PDB file of C-alpha atoms in Angstrom:
ATOM      1  CA  MET A   1      99.156 -29.206 183.124  1.00  0.00           C
ATOM      2  CA  THR A   2      97.326 -27.558 180.406  1.00  0.00           C
ATOM      3  CA  VAL A   3      97.162 -31.699 179.111  1.00  0.00           C
ATOM      4  CA  LEU A   4      95.029 -33.010 182.480  1.00  0.00           C
ATOM      5  CA  LYS A   5      93.026 -29.715 182.055  1.00  0.00           C
ATOM      6  CA  GLY A   6      92.129 -30.487 178.408  1.00  0.00           C
ATOM      7  CA  SER A   7      93.103 -26.977 177.399  1.00  0.00           C
ATOM      8  CA  TYR A   8      96.245 -27.978 175.200  1.00  0.00           C
ATOM      9  CA  GLN A   9      96.279 -28.207 172.018  1.00  0.00           C
ATOM     10  CA  LYS A  10      96.934 -32.178 171.904  1.00  0.00           C
ATOM     11  CA  THR A  11      94.111 -33.639 173.706  1.00  0.00           C
ATOM     12  CA  PRO A  12      95.233 -37.352 174.843  1.00  0.00           C
ATOM     13  CA  ASP A  13      92.474 -39.797 174.572  1.00  0.00           C
ATOM     14  CA  LEU A  14      90.971 -41.734 177.999  1.00  0.00           C
ATOM     15  CA  PRO A  15      91.691 -43.025 180.159  1.00  0.00           C
ATOM     16  CA  TYR A  16      94.989 -41.186 180.689  1.00  0.00           C
ATOM     17  CA  VAL A  17      97.727 -41.488 182.783  1.00  0.00           C
ATOM     18  CA  PRO A  18      99.891 -38.187 183.750  1.00  0.00           C
ATOM     19  CA  CYS A  19     102.935 -37.628 183.121  1.00  0.00           C
ATOM     20  CA  SER A  20     105.473 -38.098 179.394  1.00  0.00           C
ATOM     21  CA  GLU A  21     108.267 -37.763 181.822  1.00  0.00           C
ATOM     22  CA  MET A  22     109.896 -40.355 183.958  1.00  0.00           C
ATOM     23  CA  SER A  23     113.532 -41.692 185.642  1.00  0.00           C
ATOM     24  CA  GLY A  24     114.113 -45.219 186.619  1.00  0.00           C
ATOM     25  CA  TRP A  25     115.602 -48.299 186.088  1.00  0.00           C
ATOM     26  CA  ILE A  26     115.235 -50.827 182.911  1.00  0.00           C
ATOM     27  CA  ASP A  27     113.165 -54.282 183.747  1.00  0.00           C
ATOM     28  CA  ALA A  28     113.293 -54.837 180.515  1.00  0.00           C
ATOM     29  CA  CYS A  29     113.917 -54.525 176.528  1.00  0.00           C
ATOM     30  CA  GLY A  30     111.660 -55.122 174.099  1.00  0.00           C
ATOM     31  CA  GLU A  31     112.727 -57.527 170.934  1.00  0.00           C
ATOM     32  CA  GLY A  32     115.539 -55.364 169.336  1.00  0.00           C
ATOM     33  CA  VAL A  33     116.691 -53.199 171.605  1.00  0.00           C
ATOM     34  CA  ALA A  34     120.541 -53.988 171.866  1.00  0.00           C
ATOM     35  CA  ASP A  35     121.648 -50.225 173.249  1.00  0.00           C
ATOM     36  CA  PHE A  36     120.195 -50.269 176.313  1.00  0.00           C
ATOM     37  CA  ALA A  37     119.928 -53.708 179.277  1.00  0.00           C
ATOM     38  CA  VAL A  38     118.403 -54.430 182.788  1.00  0.00           C
ATOM     39  CA  GLY A  39     119.341 -52.937 185.584  1.00  0.00           C
ATOM     40  CA  GLU A  40     120.475 -49.397 183.031  1.00  0.00           C
ATOM     41  CA  ARG A  41     119.828 -45.683 185.123  1.00  0.00           C
ATOM     42  CA  VAL A  42     117.646 -43.720 182.765  1.00  0.00           C
ATOM     43  CA  ALA A  43     115.135 -41.068 182.040  1.00  0.00           C
ATOM     44  CA  ALA A  44     112.635 -41.204 179.500  1.00  0.00           C
ATOM     45  CA  PHE A  45     110.709 -38.300 177.552  1.00  0.00           C
ATOM     46  CA  ASP A  46     107.700 -39.585 175.484  1.00  0.00           C
ATOM     47  CA  VAL A  47     107.013 -36.296 172.870  1.00  0.00           C
ATOM     48  CA  SER A  48     103.911 -38.162 172.005  1.00  0.00           C
ATOM     49  CA  LEU A  49     101.537 -37.477 175.063  1.00  0.00           C
ATOM     50  CA  ARG A  50     100.835 -40.778 175.689  1.00  0.00           C
ATOM     51  CA  GLY A  51     101.846 -40.189 179.537  1.00  0.00           C
ATOM     52  CA  GLY A  52     102.131 -43.271 181.627  1.00  0.00           C
ATOM     53  CA  GLY A  53     104.859 -41.383 183.647  1.00  0.00           C
ATOM     54  CA  LEU A  54     102.936 -41.803 187.228  1.00  0.00           C
ATOM     55  CA  ALA A  55     102.502 -45.541 187.305  1.00  0.00           C
ATOM     56  CA  GLU A  56     105.737 -48.071 188.902  1.00  0.00           C
ATOM     57  CA  TYR A  57     106.341 -49.129 184.765  1.00  0.00           C
ATOM     58  CA  CYS A  58     106.366 -47.733 181.750  1.00  0.00           C
ATOM     59  CA  VAL A  59     106.646 -49.296 178.306  1.00  0.00           C
ATOM     60  CA  LEU A  60     108.146 -46.710 175.489  1.00  0.00           C
ATOM     61  CA  PRO A  61     109.543 -46.774 172.464  1.00  0.00           C
ATOM     62  CA  ALA A  62     113.364 -46.969 172.959  1.00  0.00           C
ATOM     63  CA  ARG A  63     114.365 -43.697 171.308  1.00  0.00           C
ATOM     64  CA  PHE A  64     112.467 -41.693 174.129  1.00  0.00           C
ATOM     65  CA  VAL A  65     114.924 -43.324 176.421  1.00  0.00           C
ATOM     66  CA  HIS A  66     118.174 -41.746 177.754  1.00  0.00           C
ATOM     67  CA  ARG A  67     121.323 -43.011 179.700  1.00  0.00           C
ATOM     68  CA  LEU A  68     121.704 -41.040 182.760  1.00  0.00           C
ATOM     69  CA  PRO A  69     125.500 -39.544 183.810  1.00  0.00           C
ATOM     70  CA  GLY A  70     126.578 -40.973 187.009  1.00  0.00           C
ATOM     71  CA  HIS A  71     126.699 -37.723 188.356  1.00  0.00           C
ATOM     72  CA  VAL A  72     122.902 -36.872 187.944  1.00  0.00           C
ATOM     73  CA  ASP A  73     120.270 -37.439 190.441  1.00  0.00           C
ATOM     74  CA  LEU A  74     117.525 -40.292 189.079  1.00  0.00           C
ATOM     75  CA  VAL A  75     114.799 -38.355 191.108  1.00  0.00           C
ATOM     76  CA  ASP A  76     116.009 -34.658 189.640  1.00  0.00           C
ATOM     77  CA  ALA A  77     116.472 -36.257 186.112  1.00  0.00           C
ATOM     78  CA  ALA A  78     113.098 -37.211 186.333  1.00  0.00           C
ATOM     79  CA  GLY A  79     112.296 -33.244 185.589  1.00  0.00           C
ATOM     80  CA  PHE A  80     115.015 -32.701 183.382  1.00  0.00           C
ATOM     81  CA  LEU A  81     114.666 -33.154 179.993  1.00  0.00           C
ATOM     82  CA  MET A  82     111.067 -31.899 179.596  1.00  0.00           C
ATOM     83  CA  ASN A  83     111.890 -28.337 180.585  1.00  0.00           C
ATOM     84  CA  HIS A  84     115.342 -28.255 179.165  1.00  0.00           C
ATOM     85  CA  TRP A  85     115.154 -29.903 176.532  1.00  0.00           C
ATOM     86  CA  THR A  86     112.222 -26.770 176.120  1.00  0.00           C
ATOM     87  CA  ALA A  87     114.781 -24.074 177.447  1.00  0.00           C
ATOM     88  CA  PHE A  88     117.428 -25.080 175.322  1.00  0.00           C
ATOM     89  CA  ASN A  89     115.087 -25.149 172.014  1.00  0.00           C
ATOM     90  CA  ALA A  90     114.654 -22.097 172.676  1.00  0.00           C
ATOM     91  CA  LEU A  91     117.259 -20.222 173.421  1.00  0.00           C
ATOM     92  CA  VAL A  92     120.064 -21.379 171.100  1.00  0.00           C
ATOM     93  CA  ARG A  93     117.769 -23.211 168.535  1.00  0.00           C
ATOM     94  CA  ARG A  94     115.355 -20.817 167.893  1.00  0.00           C
ATOM     95  CA  GLY A  95     116.312 -17.709 169.850  1.00  0.00           C
ATOM     96  CA  MET A  96     119.979 -18.200 168.988  1.00  0.00           C
ATOM     97  CA  LEU A  97     121.011 -16.528 172.041  1.00  0.00           C
ATOM     98  CA  GLN A  98     124.511 -15.685 172.412  1.00  0.00           C
ATOM     99  CA  GLN A  99     127.076 -14.606 174.901  1.00  0.00           C
ATOM    100  CA  GLY A 100     126.605 -10.975 176.088  1.00  0.00           C
ATOM    101  CA  GLU A 101     123.563 -10.874 175.150  1.00  0.00           C
ATOM    102  CA  VAL A 102     121.085 -10.041 177.915  1.00  0.00           C
ATOM    103  CA  LEU A 103     117.588 -12.439 178.411  1.00  0.00           C
ATOM    104  CA  VAL A 104     114.560 -11.897 180.260  1.00  0.00           C
ATOM    105  CA  VAL A 105     112.668 -14.606 181.632  1.00  0.00           C
ATOM    106  CA  HIS A 106     108.822 -14.632 182.702  1.00  0.00           C
ATOM    107  CA  GLY A 107     107.435 -16.821 185.213  1.00  0.00           C
ATOM    108  CA  ALA A 108     110.999 -17.413 186.355  1.00  0.00           C
ATOM    109  CA  THR A 109     110.082 -19.680 188.933  1.00  0.00           C
ATOM    110  CA  GLY A 110     108.625 -21.972 187.125  1.00  0.00           C
ATOM    111  CA  GLY A 111     110.216 -25.126 186.010  1.00  0.00           C
ATOM    112  CA  THR A 112     110.870 -24.528 182.306  1.00  0.00           C
ATOM    113  CA  ALA A 113     112.120 -20.819 183.308  1.00  0.00           C
ATOM    114  CA  ALA A 114     114.273 -22.735 185.094  1.00  0.00           C
ATOM    115  CA  ALA A 115     115.477 -24.897 182.581  1.00  0.00           C
ATOM    116  CA  ALA A 116     116.040 -21.143 180.186  1.00  0.00           C
ATOM    117  CA  ILE A 117     117.976 -19.823 183.343  1.00  0.00           C
ATOM    118  CA  ASP A 118     119.875 -22.872 183.765  1.00  0.00           C
ATOM    119  CA  VAL A 119     120.928 -22.550 179.869  1.00  0.00           C
ATOM    120  CA  ALA A 120     121.408 -19.271 179.805  1.00  0.00           C
ATOM    121  CA  ARG A 121     124.158 -19.034 182.265  1.00  0.00           C
ATOM    122  CA  ALA A 122     125.642 -22.234 180.057  1.00  0.00           C
ATOM    123  CA  ILE A 123     125.364 -19.375 177.030  1.00  0.00           C
ATOM    124  CA  GLY A 124     127.630 -16.836 179.651  1.00  0.00           C
ATOM    125  CA  ALA A 125     123.764 -14.836 178.719  1.00  0.00           C
ATOM    126  CA  SER A 126     123.217 -11.839 181.346  1.00  0.00           C
ATOM    127  CA  ILE A 127     119.901 -12.377 182.899  1.00  0.00           C
ATOM    128  CA  ILE A 128     116.726 -10.704 184.526  1.00  0.00           C
ATOM    129  CA  ALA A 129     114.559 -13.158 186.266  1.00  0.00           C
ATOM    130  CA  VAL A 130     110.861 -11.800 186.378  1.00  0.00           C
ATOM    131  CA  GLY A 131     108.047 -13.121 188.817  1.00  0.00           C
ATOM    132  CA  GLY A 132     105.996 -12.133 191.512  1.00  0.00           C
ATOM    133  CA  ASP A 133     107.572 -14.066 194.428  1.00  0.00           C
ATOM    134  CA  ASP A 134     110.748 -12.202 196.661  1.00  0.00           C
ATOM    135  CA  GLU A 135     111.073 -14.991 197.780  1.00  0.00           C
ATOM    136  CA  ARG A 136     111.437 -17.827 195.262  1.00  0.00           C
ATOM    137  CA  LEU A 137     112.618 -15.292 192.997  1.00  0.00           C
ATOM    138  CA  ALA A 138     115.935 -14.942 195.303  1.00  0.00           C
ATOM    139  CA  GLY A 139     116.710 -18.105 195.289  1.00  0.00           C
ATOM    140  CA  LEU A 140     117.106 -17.649 191.364  1.00  0.00           C
ATOM    141  CA  ARG A 141     120.843 -17.748 189.741  1.00  0.00           C
ATOM    142  CA  ALA A 142     119.504 -14.503 188.105  1.00  0.00           C
ATOM    143  CA  ASP A 143     121.933 -11.595 187.803  1.00  0.00           C
ATOM    144  CA  HIS A 144     119.208  -9.389 188.136  1.00  0.00           C
ATOM    145  CA  VAL A 145     115.163  -9.970 189.603  1.00  0.00           C
ATOM    146  CA  ILE A 146     111.668  -8.037 189.078  1.00  0.00           C
ATOM    147  CA  ASN A 147     108.911  -8.574 190.969  1.00  0.00           C
ATOM    148  CA  HIS A 148     105.987  -7.682 187.744  1.00  0.00           C
ATOM    149  CA  ARG A 149     103.510  -6.563 191.029  1.00  0.00           C
ATOM    150  CA  ARG A 150     106.048  -4.305 192.384  1.00  0.00           C
ATOM    151  CA  SER A 151     107.438  -2.520 189.159  1.00  0.00           C
ATOM    152  CA  SER A 152     106.854  -1.917 186.538  1.00  0.00           C
ATOM    153  CA  VAL A 153     108.548  -4.088 184.239  1.00  0.00           C
ATOM    154  CA  ARG A 154     108.865  -2.270 181.641  1.00  0.00           C
ATOM    155  CA  ASP A 155     111.089   0.330 183.737  1.00  0.00           C
ATOM    156  CA  GLU A 156     113.121  -1.691 185.293  1.00  0.00           C
ATOM    157  CA  ILE A 157     114.622  -3.917 182.571  1.00  0.00           C
ATOM    158  CA  LEU A 158     115.290  -0.140 180.319  1.00  0.00           C
ATOM    159  CA  ALA A 159     116.984   0.952 183.370  1.00  0.00           C
ATOM    160  CA  LEU A 160     118.540  -1.972 183.917  1.00  0.00           C
ATOM    161  CA  THR A 161     120.177  -2.097 180.160  1.00  0.00           C
ATOM    162  CA  ASP A 162     120.685   1.662 179.878  1.00  0.00           C
ATOM    163  CA  GLY A 163     117.721   2.837 177.489  1.00  0.00           C
ATOM    164  CA  ARG A 164     118.019   0.187 175.539  1.00  0.00           C
ATOM    165  CA  GLY A 165     116.027  -2.996 176.236  1.00  0.00           C
ATOM    166  CA  ALA A 166     116.509  -7.070 176.588  1.00  0.00           C
ATOM    167  CA  ASP A 167     117.846  -8.608 173.290  1.00  0.00           C
ATOM    168  CA  VAL A 168     115.426 -12.021 174.155  1.00  0.00           C
ATOM    169  CA  PHE A 169     112.423 -13.144 175.684  1.00  0.00           C
ATOM    170  CA  PHE A 170     111.566 -16.386 176.994  1.00  0.00           C
ATOM    171  CA  ASP A 171     107.688 -15.767 177.816  1.00  0.00           C
ATOM    172  CA  PRO A 172     105.740 -18.465 179.235  1.00  0.00           C
ATOM    173  CA  VAL A 173     103.356 -17.057 180.520  1.00  0.00           C
ATOM    174  CA  GLY A 174     101.976 -13.641 177.641  1.00  0.00           C
ATOM    175  CA  GLY A 175      99.166 -11.695 178.377  1.00  0.00           C
ATOM    176  CA  GLU A 176     100.859  -8.415 180.433  1.00  0.00           C
ATOM    177  CA  ALA A 177     103.944 -10.094 180.368  1.00  0.00           C
ATOM    178  CA  PHE A 178     103.991 -10.585 176.360  1.00  0.00           C
ATOM    179  CA  ASP A 179     102.650  -7.112 176.082  1.00  0.00           C
ATOM    180  CA  ALA A 180     105.822  -6.120 179.087  1.00  0.00           C
ATOM    181  CA  SER A 181     108.310  -7.589 176.135  1.00  0.00           C
ATOM    182  CA  MET A 182     107.346  -5.791 173.701  1.00  0.00           C
ATOM    183  CA  ARG A 183     107.990  -2.430 174.561  1.00  0.00           C
ATOM    184  CA  ALA A 184     110.948  -3.103 176.518  1.00  0.00           C
ATOM    185  CA  ILE A 185     112.802  -4.852 173.642  1.00  0.00           C
ATOM    186  CA  ALA A 186     115.906  -4.592 172.236  1.00  0.00           C
ATOM    187  CA  PRO A 187     116.000  -3.389 168.211  1.00  0.00           C
ATOM    188  CA  GLY A 188     116.376  -6.626 166.237  1.00  0.00           C
ATOM    189  CA  GLY A 189     114.978  -8.543 169.507  1.00  0.00           C
ATOM    190  CA  ARG A 190     113.809 -11.979 170.012  1.00  0.00           C
ATOM    191  CA  ILE A 191     110.312 -12.850 171.736  1.00  0.00           C
ATOM    192  CA  LEU A 192     110.303 -16.395 172.031  1.00  0.00           C
ATOM    193  CA  VAL A 193     106.857 -17.662 172.609  1.00  0.00           C
ATOM    194  CA  VAL A 194     106.825 -20.231 175.291  1.00  0.00           C
ATOM    195  CA  GLY A 195     103.458 -20.843 176.730  1.00  0.00           C
ATOM    196  CA  PHE A 196     100.549 -18.943 178.104  1.00  0.00           C
ATOM    197  CA  ALA A 197     100.243 -19.575 181.241  1.00  0.00           C
ATOM    198  CA  SER A 198      98.730 -16.769 182.449  1.00  0.00           C
ATOM    199  CA  GLY A 199      95.356 -17.523 180.296  1.00  0.00           C
ATOM    200  CA  GLN A 200      96.281 -14.757 178.004  1.00  0.00           C
ATOM    201  CA  PRO A 201      97.573 -15.561 174.589  1.00  0.00           C
ATOM    202  CA  ALA A 202      99.029 -12.263 173.246  1.00  0.00           C
ATOM    203  CA  VAL A 203      98.677 -10.333 170.358  1.00  0.00           C
ATOM    204  CA  ALA A 204     101.317  -8.376 168.881  1.00  0.00           C
ATOM    205  CA  ARG A 205     101.470  -4.944 167.470  1.00  0.00           C
ATOM    206  CA  THR A 206     102.500  -5.379 164.164  1.00  0.00           C
ATOM    207  CA  ASN A 207     103.621  -1.524 164.297  1.00  0.00           C
ATOM    208  CA  VAL A 208     106.444  -2.145 166.489  1.00  0.00           C
ATOM    209  CA  VAL A 209     107.260  -5.640 165.020  1.00  0.00           C
ATOM    210  CA  LEU A 210     107.942  -3.440 162.240  1.00  0.00           C
ATOM    211  CA  VAL A 211     110.174   0.196 163.467  1.00  0.00           C
ATOM    212  CA  LYS A 212     111.980  -2.256 166.160  1.00  0.00           C
ATOM    213  CA  MET A 213     112.570  -5.392 163.384  1.00  0.00           C
ATOM    214  CA  ILE A 214     111.841  -7.731 165.759  1.00  0.00           C
ATOM    215  CA  SER A 215     111.214 -11.273 165.602  1.00  0.00           C
ATOM    216  CA  ILE A 216     107.991 -13.142 167.463  1.00  0.00           C
ATOM    217  CA  ILE A 217     109.078 -17.323 166.978  1.00  0.00           C
ATOM    218  CA  GLY A 218     106.861 -19.965 168.228  1.00  0.00           C
ATOM    219  CA  VAL A 219     108.789 -22.411 170.692  1.00  0.00           C
ATOM    220  CA  GLU A 220     106.925 -25.673 170.474  1.00  0.00           C
ATOM    221  CA  ALA A 221     109.402 -28.419 171.610  1.00  0.00           C
ATOM    222  CA  ARG A 222     107.284 -31.337 170.999  1.00  0.00           C
ATOM    223  CA  LEU A 223     106.898 -30.201 167.508  1.00  0.00           C
ATOM    224  CA  ALA A 224     110.835 -29.875 167.228  1.00  0.00           C
ATOM    225  CA  LEU A 225     111.894 -32.918 167.350  1.00  0.00           C
ATOM    226  CA  GLU A 226     108.317 -34.752 165.290  1.00  0.00           C
ATOM    227  CA  ARG A 227     108.775 -32.543 162.801  1.00  0.00           C
ATOM    228  CA  THR A 228     112.366 -31.745 161.733  1.00  0.00           C
ATOM    229  CA  GLY A 229     113.503 -34.715 161.674  1.00  0.00           C
ATOM    230  CA  ASP A 230     116.886 -35.435 162.500  1.00  0.00           C
ATOM    231  CA  VAL A 231     117.642 -31.900 163.270  1.00  0.00           C
ATOM    232  CA  GLY A 232     115.682 -31.834 166.090  1.00  0.00           C
ATOM    233  CA  TRP A 233     116.840 -34.981 167.468  1.00  0.00           C
ATOM    234  CA  ALA A 234     120.698 -34.037 166.221  1.00  0.00           C
ATOM    235  CA  ASP A 235     119.841 -30.651 168.649  1.00  0.00           C
ATOM    236  CA  PHE A 236     118.881 -33.043 171.330  1.00  0.00           C
ATOM    237  CA  GLN A 237     121.810 -35.454 171.666  1.00  0.00           C
ATOM    238  CA  GLU A 238     123.995 -32.325 171.720  1.00  0.00           C
ATOM    239  CA  MET A 239     121.558 -30.706 175.044  1.00  0.00           C
ATOM    240  CA  LEU A 240     122.221 -34.145 176.353  1.00  0.00           C
ATOM    241  CA  ARG A 241     126.172 -33.499 175.592  1.00  0.00           C
ATOM    242  CA  TRP A 242     126.201 -30.710 177.664  1.00  0.00           C
ATOM    243  CA  LEU A 243     124.323 -31.748 180.226  1.00  0.00           C
ATOM    244  CA  GLU A 244     127.323 -35.572 180.697  1.00  0.00           C
ATOM    245  CA  ALA A 245     129.548 -32.659 180.651  1.00  0.00           C
ATOM    246  CA  GLY A 246     128.092 -30.719 183.475  1.00  0.00           C
ATOM    247  CA  ARG A 247     127.770 -26.852 181.808  1.00  0.00           C
ATOM    248  CA  ILE A 248     123.760 -27.633 182.736  1.00  0.00           C
ATOM    249  CA  GLY A 249     122.300 -29.704 184.745  1.00  0.00           C
ATOM    250  CA  PRO A 250     118.193 -30.522 186.366  1.00  0.00           C
ATOM    251  CA  SER A 251     116.780 -27.796 188.102  1.00  0.00           C
ATOM    252  CA  PRO A 252     115.907 -28.638 192.564  1.00  0.00           C
ATOM    253  CA  THR A 253     112.958 -30.354 192.400  1.00  0.00           C
ATOM    254  CA  LEU A 254     109.865 -29.983 194.770  1.00  0.00           C
ATOM    255  CA  ARG A 255     109.622 -34.459 195.701  1.00  0.00           C
ATOM    256  CA  ILE A 256     105.672 -35.846 196.034  1.00  0.00           C
ATOM    257  CA  PRO A 257     105.341 -38.411 197.407  1.00  0.00           C
ATOM    258  CA  PHE A 258     103.455 -41.436 195.238  1.00  0.00           C
ATOM    259  CA  ASP A 259     100.140 -41.204 198.095  1.00  0.00           C
ATOM    260  CA  GLY A 260     100.401 -36.782 197.409  1.00  0.00           C
ATOM    261  CA  ALA A 261      99.797 -36.998 193.937  1.00  0.00           C
ATOM    262  CA  VAL A 262      97.179 -35.238 193.749  1.00  0.00           C
ATOM    263  CA  ALA A 263      98.403 -32.973 195.963  1.00  0.00           C
ATOM    264  CA  GLY A 264     100.365 -32.217 194.081  1.00  0.00           C
ATOM    265  CA  LEU A 265      99.095 -31.722 190.598  1.00  0.00           C
ATOM    266  CA  GLN A 266      96.765 -29.354 192.434  1.00  0.00           C
ATOM    267  CA  SER A 267      99.310 -26.960 193.693  1.00  0.00           C
ATOM    268  CA  LEU A 268     100.523 -27.000 189.927  1.00  0.00           C
ATOM    269  CA  LEU A 269      96.878 -26.403 188.808  1.00  0.00           C
ATOM    270  CA  GLU A 270      96.979 -23.236 191.262  1.00  0.00           C
ATOM    271  CA  ARG A 271     100.752 -22.317 190.597  1.00  0.00           C
ATOM    272  CA  ARG A 272     101.969 -22.194 194.072  1.00  0.00           C
ATOM    273  CA  HIS A 273     105.247 -24.433 193.744  1.00  0.00           C
ATOM    274  CA  ALA A 274     108.882 -23.135 192.840  1.00  0.00           C
ATOM    275  CA  GLY A 275     110.742 -25.386 190.678  1.00  0.00           C
ATOM    276  CA  LYS A 276     109.689 -28.678 188.881  1.00  0.00           C
ATOM    277  CA  CYS A 277     108.092 -31.288 190.669  1.00  0.00           C
ATOM    278  CA  VAL A 278     108.187 -35.149 190.648  1.00  0.00           C
ATOM    279  CA  VAL A 279     106.507 -37.672 192.359  1.00  0.00           C
ATOM    280  CA  VAL A 280     108.434 -40.481 193.814  1.00  0.00           C
ATOM    281  CA  VAL A 281     106.811 -43.994 192.948  1.00  0.00           C
ATOM    282  CA  ALA A 282     108.577 -46.146 195.223  1.00  0.00           C
TER     283      ALA A 282
END
């Protein structure tokens, strides 16, 4: 959504057709494409931000197209790749989350956060989900939930961890969420900066960074593919193997008919949705 608002760090050229994630059937293959066949079920994730997904047809480099396992629903698959790749890159590669560690997920009712919970469950971490809506929090597959509107996130995390604090924070929110993380992190912990949905980039207190020996780690999953070469793409393929093996899977999606796309995008802007929203074109 930051792309549509013009506030993302990489601004696409206009005119712009939204959506860099899509799924469907292959209608045609270009010259030299031998790994796919017409009619195959695929999902695609265009790391270049060229968009084009909100349309009946979309042309993409073969590298961005991925064959789907038979057990994966086609519509759910449209919302899988970007969110789960962000979560996988953050938790597995950047944050090195380990089995038995405590993970805090801020903005937990959002799509990327739901993917983080899914990946963390596959790793075997203990998960604390933080959000502002009791009903939506209750539907998450987390070990504990905290409503930041009704209680102190710091105090709740410390109480749940016997005063030690959490090992890893997945933060797509920024602002006050980041401040809470700094105050409730365990020695040697990691804060994964995934975004700033609050609109308030945070400032790290370096004295806390020093005395707690913590790491603040930026996560930009697109750049992890564009700038790390074979390492990033090898990790991406590993994530797809987790999908094929059933270790992780698409989160439930809000399905929006094509004629309701504008209203659906507006609900994203106003943060009235839970999880991932997918526009069904046909």
